[in-house]
Coordinates of C-alpha atoms and ligand atoms in Angstrom, one line a residue:
M16 CA 85.8 62.8 108.0
D17 CA 83.3 61.2 106.2
K18 CA 79.5 63.0 105.8
F19 CA 76.4 61.9 105.3
I20 CA 73.9 63.8 102.6
I21 CA 70.0 62.9 103.7
D22 CA 67.3 64.0 101.4
G23 CA 65.0 63.5 103.7
G24 CA 60.9 63.5 102.9
E25 CA 60.9 59.0 102.6
R26 CA 58.4 57.1 103.5
L27 CA 60.5 53.9 104.9
S28 CA 59.5 50.3 104.4
G29 CA 61.0 47.4 104.4
S30 CA 63.1 44.6 107.0
V31 CA 66.5 46.0 109.2
K32 CA 68.4 43.1 110.4
L33 CA 70.0 44.0 113.6
Q34 CA 73.9 43.3 114.8
S35 CA 75.1 42.0 117.4
A36 CA 75.2 45.0 120.8
K37 CA 78.2 46.7 120.7
N38 CA 77.1 47.2 124.8
S39 CA 78.0 43.4 124.8
V40 CA 80.2 42.6 122.2
L41 CA 82.5 45.1 123.9
P42 CA 82.8 43.6 127.3
L43 CA 83.2 40.5 125.5
F44 CA 86.7 41.2 124.2
A45 CA 87.4 41.9 127.7
A46 CA 86.1 39.1 129.1
S47 CA 88.9 36.5 126.2
V48 CA 91.7 37.7 128.3
L49 CA 90.5 35.7 131.1
T50 CA 91.7 32.8 129.4
D51 CA 95.1 31.5 127.2
K52 CA 92.2 29.4 125.3
R53 CA 91.2 31.1 121.9
V54 CA 87.7 32.9 122.1
T55 CA 85.5 33.0 119.2
I56 CA 82.9 36.0 119.3
L57 CA 79.8 35.0 116.6
Q58 CA 78.7 37.8 114.2
T59 CA 80.6 40.5 115.8
P60 CA 79.8 44.1 114.1
A61 CA 83.6 45.8 112.4
I62 CA 82.3 48.7 114.6
S63 CA 85.0 51.1 115.4
D64 CA 84.9 50.9 119.3
A65 CA 85.2 47.0 118.6
L66 CA 88.2 47.7 116.5
C67 CA 89.1 49.6 118.7
M68 CA 89.2 46.8 122.0
A69 CA 91.0 44.4 119.4
Q70 CA 93.5 46.9 119.0
I71 CA 94.3 46.8 122.9
L72 CA 94.2 43.1 123.2
R73 CA 96.9 43.2 119.5
E74 CA 98.6 45.2 122.4
L75 CA 98.9 43.0 125.1
G76 CA 99.9 40.6 122.8
A77 CA 97.2 38.8 122.0
E78 CA 96.5 37.6 118.1
V79 CA 93.4 38.6 116.7
T80 CA 91.6 37.4 113.3
F81 CA 87.7 38.7 111.9
R82 CA 86.6 36.0 110.1
G83 CA 83.5 36.2 108.0
G84 CA 81.7 39.0 110.2
D85 CA 83.3 36.4 113.3
V86 CA 86.2 37.5 115.2
V87 CA 88.6 35.2 117.2
I88 CA 90.6 35.4 119.9
D89 CA 93.6 33.8 120.9
S90 CA 95.6 35.8 124.0
S91 CA 97.7 32.5 125.0
N92 CA 100.8 34.8 124.6
A93 CA 99.4 37.8 125.6
C94 CA 101.7 39.5 128.3
N95 CA 101.3 42.9 128.6
H96 CA 99.6 44.8 131.1
E97 CA 100.3 48.3 130.3
I98 CA 97.4 50.0 127.9
S99 CA 98.7 53.1 125.6
S100 CA 96.6 56.5 126.7
A101 CA 96.1 56.5 122.8
L102 CA 94.0 52.8 123.2
T103 CA 92.1 53.8 125.9
K104 CA 91.6 57.7 125.0
E105 CA 89.3 56.0 122.4
L106 CA 87.3 54.6 123.7
R107 CA 85.4 54.5 127.5
S108 CA 85.1 50.2 127.9
S109 CA 88.2 49.7 127.7
V110 CA 88.4 50.4 131.3
F111 CA 86.6 46.4 131.6
M112 CA 90.4 45.7 131.2
L113 CA 90.8 46.3 134.3
G114 CA 89.5 44.1 135.7
S115 CA 90.6 41.1 133.3
L116 CA 94.0 42.7 133.2
L117 CA 93.7 41.6 136.6
T118 CA 92.6 38.5 137.6
R119 CA 94.9 37.8 133.8
F120 CA 98.4 39.1 135.7
R121 CA 97.4 40.7 138.9
R122 CA 98.3 43.5 137.6
A123 CA 97.1 46.5 135.3
L124 CA 98.3 50.0 133.9
I125 CA 95.9 51.5 131.9
A126 CA 95.1 55.8 131.4
Y127 CA 91.4 57.1 132.2
P128 CA 89.4 56.0 129.8
G129 CA 87.4 58.1 127.1
G130 CA 84.6 58.0 124.7
C131 CA 81.8 60.8 124.1
D132 CA 81.9 63.7 125.5
I133 CA 78.0 63.6 127.6
G134 CA 79.4 63.9 130.8
L135 CA 81.6 63.7 133.7
R136 CA 81.7 59.6 133.3
P137 CA 84.1 59.4 137.4
I138 CA 84.8 55.8 137.8
D139 CA 85.2 55.3 141.4
L140 CA 82.2 52.9 141.7
H141 CA 84.5 50.4 139.6
L142 CA 87.9 51.2 141.1
N143 CA 86.7 51.3 144.8
A144 CA 84.8 47.3 144.4
L145 CA 88.5 46.6 143.4
K146 CA 89.3 47.9 146.1
R147 CA 87.4 45.8 148.1
L148 CA 88.4 42.4 146.1
G149 CA 92.2 42.6 147.5
V150 CA 93.2 45.9 144.9
E151 CA 96.0 48.7 145.9
I152 CA 95.5 51.4 143.3
E153 CA 97.1 54.5 143.1
E154 CA 95.9 57.7 140.3
R155 CA 98.4 59.5 139.4
D156 CA 99.3 61.8 136.5
G157 CA 96.4 60.5 134.6
Y158 CA 97.4 56.6 134.6
I159 CA 95.6 54.2 136.7
F160 CA 98.2 51.7 138.6
C161 CA 96.3 47.9 139.7
K162 CA 98.0 45.4 141.8
C163 CA 97.8 42.8 144.1
D164 CA 98.2 38.7 145.3
V165 CA 95.6 37.3 145.6
M166 CA 91.9 39.0 144.6
R167 CA 89.5 38.2 147.1
G168 CA 85.1 37.3 146.9
A169 CA 83.4 39.9 149.0
D170 CA 80.5 41.6 149.7
I171 CA 80.2 44.7 147.2
S172 CA 77.4 47.0 146.6
L173 CA 77.1 49.6 144.4
D174 CA 75.3 52.9 145.3
F175 CA 74.4 53.6 141.6
P176 CA 73.0 50.7 140.0
S177 CA 76.1 51.2 136.9
V178 CA 77.0 48.6 134.5
G179 CA 80.2 48.8 133.8
A180 CA 81.3 49.0 137.5
T181 CA 78.6 46.1 137.4
E182 CA 80.8 44.3 134.0
N183 CA 84.2 45.0 135.5
I184 CA 83.5 42.9 138.8
M185 CA 81.7 40.2 137.4
L186 CA 85.2 39.6 135.4
A187 CA 87.4 40.7 138.2
A188 CA 85.9 38.5 140.3
V189 CA 84.7 35.6 138.1
K190 CA 88.8 33.6 139.4
A191 CA 88.9 35.3 142.9
E192 CA 88.7 33.5 146.2
G193 CA 85.6 32.4 147.2
K194 CA 82.4 34.1 146.7
T195 CA 82.0 37.2 146.4
T196 CA 78.2 39.0 146.3
L197 CA 77.4 42.3 144.1
S198 CA 74.2 43.8 145.4
G199 CA 72.8 47.0 143.4
A200 CA 73.9 45.9 140.1
A201 CA 73.2 46.9 136.9
K202 CA 70.2 44.9 135.3
E203 CA 70.9 45.5 131.8
P204 CA 70.7 42.4 128.8
E205 CA 73.8 42.8 128.2
I206 CA 74.9 42.0 131.9
V207 CA 73.4 38.3 131.3
D208 CA 75.3 38.2 127.5
L209 CA 78.3 38.5 130.1
Q210 CA 77.0 36.0 132.0
N211 CA 76.4 33.3 129.7
F212 CA 79.6 33.9 128.3
L213 CA 81.4 33.7 131.6
N214 CA 80.0 30.4 132.3
G215 CA 80.4 29.2 129.1
M216 CA 84.0 29.5 130.2
G217 CA 83.6 27.6 133.4
A218 CA 82.9 30.3 135.6
K219 CA 80.8 30.5 138.3
V220 CA 78.2 33.2 137.7
Y221 CA 74.6 33.7 138.9
G222 CA 72.4 36.2 139.2
A223 CA 72.7 38.9 136.2
G224 CA 69.0 40.6 134.8
S225 CA 68.6 40.8 138.6
D226 CA 69.6 43.3 141.2
V227 CA 72.1 41.2 143.6
I228 CA 75.0 38.8 141.8
E229 CA 76.5 35.9 143.1
I230 CA 80.1 34.8 141.9
E231 CA 82.4 32.1 143.3
G232 CA 85.7 32.0 142.3
V233 CA 87.1 28.8 140.1
K234 CA 90.0 28.2 139.1
T235 CA 90.8 28.1 135.6
L236 CA 88.7 29.3 132.5
G237 CA 88.6 27.5 128.9
G238 CA 87.8 29.2 125.6
V239 CA 84.2 29.3 124.0
T240 CA 82.7 30.2 120.6
Y241 CA 79.8 33.0 121.9
R242 CA 76.8 33.8 119.6
P243 CA 75.8 37.7 121.6
L244 CA 72.4 39.4 121.8
K245 CA 71.3 41.5 118.9
D246 CA 71.9 46.0 119.2
R247 CA 68.5 46.6 121.7
I248 CA 69.5 50.8 120.7
E249 CA 70.6 50.2 117.4
A250 CA 67.4 48.7 117.0
G251 CA 65.3 51.5 118.6
T252 CA 67.3 53.9 116.1
F253 CA 65.0 52.5 113.9
L254 CA 61.8 51.5 114.7
I255 CA 61.9 55.5 116.0
A256 CA 63.8 56.3 112.7
C257 CA 59.8 54.6 110.7
A258 CA 58.2 56.3 113.4
V259 CA 59.5 60.0 112.3
C260 CA 59.6 59.2 108.1
G261 CA 56.7 56.7 108.6
G262 CA 55.6 53.9 106.6
E263 CA 55.9 50.8 108.2
V264 CA 59.5 49.0 109.2
E265 CA 59.7 44.8 110.7
I266 CA 62.8 44.4 112.9
S267 CA 64.3 41.3 113.0
G268 CA 66.4 39.5 116.1
I269 CA 65.0 41.2 118.9
N270 CA 61.9 40.3 120.8
A271 CA 59.7 42.7 122.5
A272 CA 61.1 42.6 126.4
P273 CA 64.3 44.4 125.9
V274 CA 63.2 47.8 124.3
G275 CA 59.8 47.2 126.4
I276 CA 59.2 51.2 127.5
L277 CA 60.6 52.7 124.1
L278 CA 57.8 50.2 122.4
H279 CA 55.6 52.0 125.6
K280 CA 56.3 55.1 124.3
L281 CA 56.1 55.1 120.6
R282 CA 52.5 53.4 121.1
E283 CA 51.9 56.7 123.2
N284 CA 52.7 59.0 119.8
G285 CA 50.2 56.8 117.7
C286 CA 52.8 54.4 116.3
K287 CA 51.0 50.5 115.6
I288 CA 53.5 47.7 116.4
H289 CA 53.1 43.6 116.8
S290 CA 55.3 41.7 118.2
K291 CA 56.3 38.3 117.7
N292 CA 58.9 35.8 118.7
D293 CA 62.0 37.9 117.5
K294 CA 60.2 40.5 115.3
I295 CA 59.1 43.8 115.7
I296 CA 56.2 45.8 113.2
I297 CA 55.9 49.2 113.3
E298 CA 53.7 51.1 111.0
S299 CA 53.5 55.0 111.2
N300 CA 51.6 57.4 110.2
G301 CA 54.4 60.3 110.1
R302 CA 52.2 62.3 112.1
L303 CA 52.0 61.7 115.8
K304 CA 52.0 63.5 118.9
C305 CA 54.0 63.9 121.7
N306 CA 55.2 62.0 124.8
R307 CA 54.3 64.2 128.0
R308 CA 57.7 63.0 129.0
I309 CA 60.7 60.4 128.8
E310 CA 62.9 60.6 131.4
T311 CA 66.1 57.9 131.2
M312 CA 66.4 55.4 133.6
P313 CA 69.0 52.2 134.4
F314 CA 67.5 49.1 132.5
P315 CA 64.3 48.3 132.3
G316 CA 63.8 52.3 132.2
F317 CA 64.3 54.4 129.3
P318 CA 67.5 54.1 128.0
T319 CA 69.9 57.4 128.3
D320 CA 70.7 55.5 124.5
L321 CA 67.7 56.2 123.1
Q322 CA 67.3 59.5 124.9
A323 CA 68.9 61.6 121.7
Q324 CA 66.7 60.0 119.4
M325 CA 63.5 59.9 121.0
T326 CA 64.1 63.7 121.3
A327 CA 64.5 64.6 117.3
L328 CA 60.8 62.1 117.3
N329 CA 59.3 64.5 119.5
A330 CA 61.0 67.3 117.9
T331 CA 58.4 67.0 115.0
C332 CA 54.8 65.8 116.8
S333 CA 52.2 68.0 117.8
G334 CA 52.0 69.2 121.2
G335 CA 55.0 69.3 123.7
A336 CA 57.3 67.0 125.2
L337 CA 59.7 66.8 129.0
V338 CA 63.0 65.1 128.4
V339 CA 64.8 64.2 131.7
E340 CA 68.9 62.6 131.7
N341 CA 69.3 61.0 134.6
L342 CA 72.0 59.6 133.2
F343 CA 75.0 61.9 131.9
E344 CA 75.2 65.6 132.7
T345 CA 75.7 66.8 129.8
R346 CA 74.0 64.8 127.0
F347 CA 72.0 67.4 125.3
K348 CA 75.4 68.6 123.5
Y349 CA 73.0 67.5 119.7
V350 CA 70.1 70.0 120.7
P351 CA 72.3 73.3 118.8
E352 CA 72.0 71.8 115.7
L353 CA 68.5 69.7 115.7
H354 CA 67.5 73.8 116.5
K355 CA 69.0 74.5 112.8
M356 CA 67.1 73.0 111.3
G357 CA 64.2 73.8 112.8
A358 CA 63.4 72.5 116.0
D359 CA 62.4 74.6 118.7
I360 CA 63.3 72.6 122.3
E361 CA 64.9 74.8 125.2
V362 CA 67.3 72.9 127.6
K363 CA 67.8 73.7 131.1
G364 CA 70.0 71.9 132.4
R365 CA 69.5 68.0 133.0
H366 CA 65.5 68.9 131.3
A367 CA 64.5 69.4 127.7
F368 CA 61.0 70.8 127.1
V369 CA 60.6 70.3 123.1
R370 CA 57.5 71.6 121.4
G371 CA 56.9 70.1 118.9
V372 CA 56.6 72.0 114.7
E373 CA 54.7 70.4 111.7
R374 CA 58.4 69.5 109.5
L375 CA 61.8 70.3 110.4
H376 CA 64.2 71.5 107.2
G377 CA 67.5 70.4 106.1
A378 CA 70.7 72.0 107.6
S379 CA 74.3 71.5 107.5
V380 CA 74.8 69.7 111.2
V381 CA 77.5 68.6 113.3
A382 CA 77.8 64.8 114.3
G383 CA 79.3 65.5 117.5
D384 CA 78.3 62.0 119.8
L385 CA 77.4 58.3 118.7
R386 CA 73.5 58.8 120.2
G387 CA 73.5 62.1 119.1
G388 CA 74.6 61.6 115.8
A389 CA 72.3 59.1 115.3
A390 CA 69.3 61.1 116.5
L391 CA 71.0 64.2 113.8
V392 CA 70.5 61.7 111.0
I393 CA 66.6 60.5 112.5
A394 CA 65.8 64.5 111.8
A395 CA 66.9 65.1 108.2
L396 CA 65.2 61.6 107.2
G397 CA 62.8 63.4 108.6
A398 CA 62.4 67.0 107.5
D399 CA 62.3 69.1 103.9
G400 CA 65.2 69.6 101.7
V401 CA 68.3 67.8 101.6
S402 CA 70.5 67.6 105.6
E403 CA 74.6 67.2 105.3
V404 CA 75.8 65.0 109.0
I405 CA 79.1 65.7 109.3
D406 CA 81.8 64.2 110.8
L407 CA 80.1 60.2 110.9
S408 CA 83.5 59.5 113.4
H409 CA 81.2 58.7 116.4
I410 CA 78.3 56.9 114.7
D411 CA 80.9 54.6 113.2
R412 CA 81.6 53.3 117.3
G413 CA 77.6 51.9 116.8
Y414 CA 76.1 51.4 114.1
Y415 CA 78.1 49.1 111.9
D416 CA 76.6 50.3 108.5
F417 CA 74.2 52.8 108.8
Q418 CA 73.5 54.1 105.5
G419 CA 73.3 50.7 103.9
K420 CA 70.6 49.3 105.8
L421 CA 68.8 52.8 106.4
K422 CA 68.9 53.2 102.2
K423 CA 67.8 49.2 102.3
I424 CA 64.4 50.9 103.7
G425 CA 63.6 53.5 101.2
A426 CA 65.7 56.4 103.1
N427 CA 67.7 58.9 100.9
I428 CA 71.0 58.8 102.3
K429 CA 74.9 58.3 100.8
R430 CA 78.0 59.0 102.4
V431 CA 80.3 61.0 101.2
R432 CA 84.5 62.1 101.8
L433 CA 84.2 65.8 102.9
Ligands
UD1_505 C1 77.1 51.7 130.0 C2 77.1 51.7 128.4 C3 76.8 53.4 127.6 C4 74.9 53.3 128.6 C5 75.4 53.6 130.1 C6 74.3 53.8 130.6 C7 78.9 50.4 127.6 C8 80.0 49.9 126.4 N1 78.0 51.7 127.9 O1 78.1 52.5 130.2 O2 76.2 52.9 126.3 O3 74.6 55.3 127.9 O4 75.7 52.5 129.9 O5 73.1 52.6 130.4 O6 78.0 49.3 128.0 N2 79.1 56.4 137.3 C9 79.4 56.7 138.3 N3 80.8 56.4 138.8 C10 80.9 55.5 138.4 C11 80.3 54.3 137.3 C12 79.2 55.8 137.0 O7 79.1 57.6 139.4 O8 81.8 54.8 139.0 C13 78.1 57.4 137.0 C14 77.7 57.5 135.8 O9 78.2 58.7 135.6 C15 76.6 57.4 135.3 C16 75.8 56.2 136.0 O10 76.6 56.0 137.0 O11 75.4 58.9 135.6 C17 75.6 55.4 134.3 O12 76.7 55.1 134.0 P1 77.4 53.4 133.1 O13 76.0 52.8 134.0 O14 78.6 52.9 134.3 O15 77.0 53.7 132.1 P2 78.8 53.5 131.4 O16 78.5 52.0 132.0 O17 80.0 54.0 131.3

């Protein structure tokens, strides 16, 4: 097990190059088995979730090769439709495999998916939608057995705009007979990325980014070489780190639109932000005021994946903030770790009441989930003294070379083996 040792208090300055978006790359891995032709996903970060998806594809019989930052997937020999629980329990995105396995083999057998422990994370919306497409589903002993003879396009309406369910439906409907109309779809930029990838393979998917997506089933899909969009959550994490530490940081590879609500909140804190083309520049004097209220919502609302980092920022601003987590029931589990650093935060169910303190102090803390772990790193970067952030396995799921990128902009951070 590894840990970070962080000596806080350094101002940050310099430029950060973003990785491709974790939440784009993972469904693209799943989509790559829709065809028996070669697929290349350019600039795929070697985050552990991506490595785990690669392992899942290998288990199906595909060849997956990481080459100079790109990943090449050849699933022409894939013949297996079962994914072992050892792998599906590693990450939640294994659930996307249902849609693509059904399209490719008309059969899928997977164990219930795992992922970060941030709430119940049911998959009823995925399964109900698959049933609408004609899939028979049996849930037994922690496994999901799916089969169908023919998948037929259908009108599907989601009660909640689930990102994963939207993507799974796209993967399942892409070769179904006839047309599928999905209403109440999630509108995240990563869904537009999946649409572009699928259309690059020859699919007919329209409307991603709005709440109605139309999918006309096609007979065959070909190979594709695709460059995914950049990671807006990684961008947000570095912007918030600079806000906490003070300094001036340029984020390259992303424009303001996908992080619009975050930029609005950071301006409210007192940061100066300029954006031009695919660059965002943030300036912070490190003496900021709290946001009155931050409430997580589906896109384009405030992302739940930046809630923890933003709570860490507010913990050192003047005044008080109310943070409301609407997406996941138990996404404040990192708060007791922030308490060890001197934060004054009270959690009641889905609400966190933050009273800003002047400075946090170094402490030994444990990263229990991906974004909560990033929040602890941010808090440690701004704190007085030395902190250790223990157990980097969750952080490694979503940030490639986190410490290298932070070091390059002036943070005093090193990674050591425990
Ligand atoms: C995706 C992202 C994750 C992000 C989340 C919300 C990926 C790989 N992960 O996760 O980083 O935090 O979107 O933006 O893209 N729900 C149900 N039934 C279902 C499915 C979801 O009730 O069948 C509920 C969930 O419990 C949750 C909400 O819907 O409360 C949102 O979940 P969803 O959008 O599906 O998140 P994920 O796709 O798991």
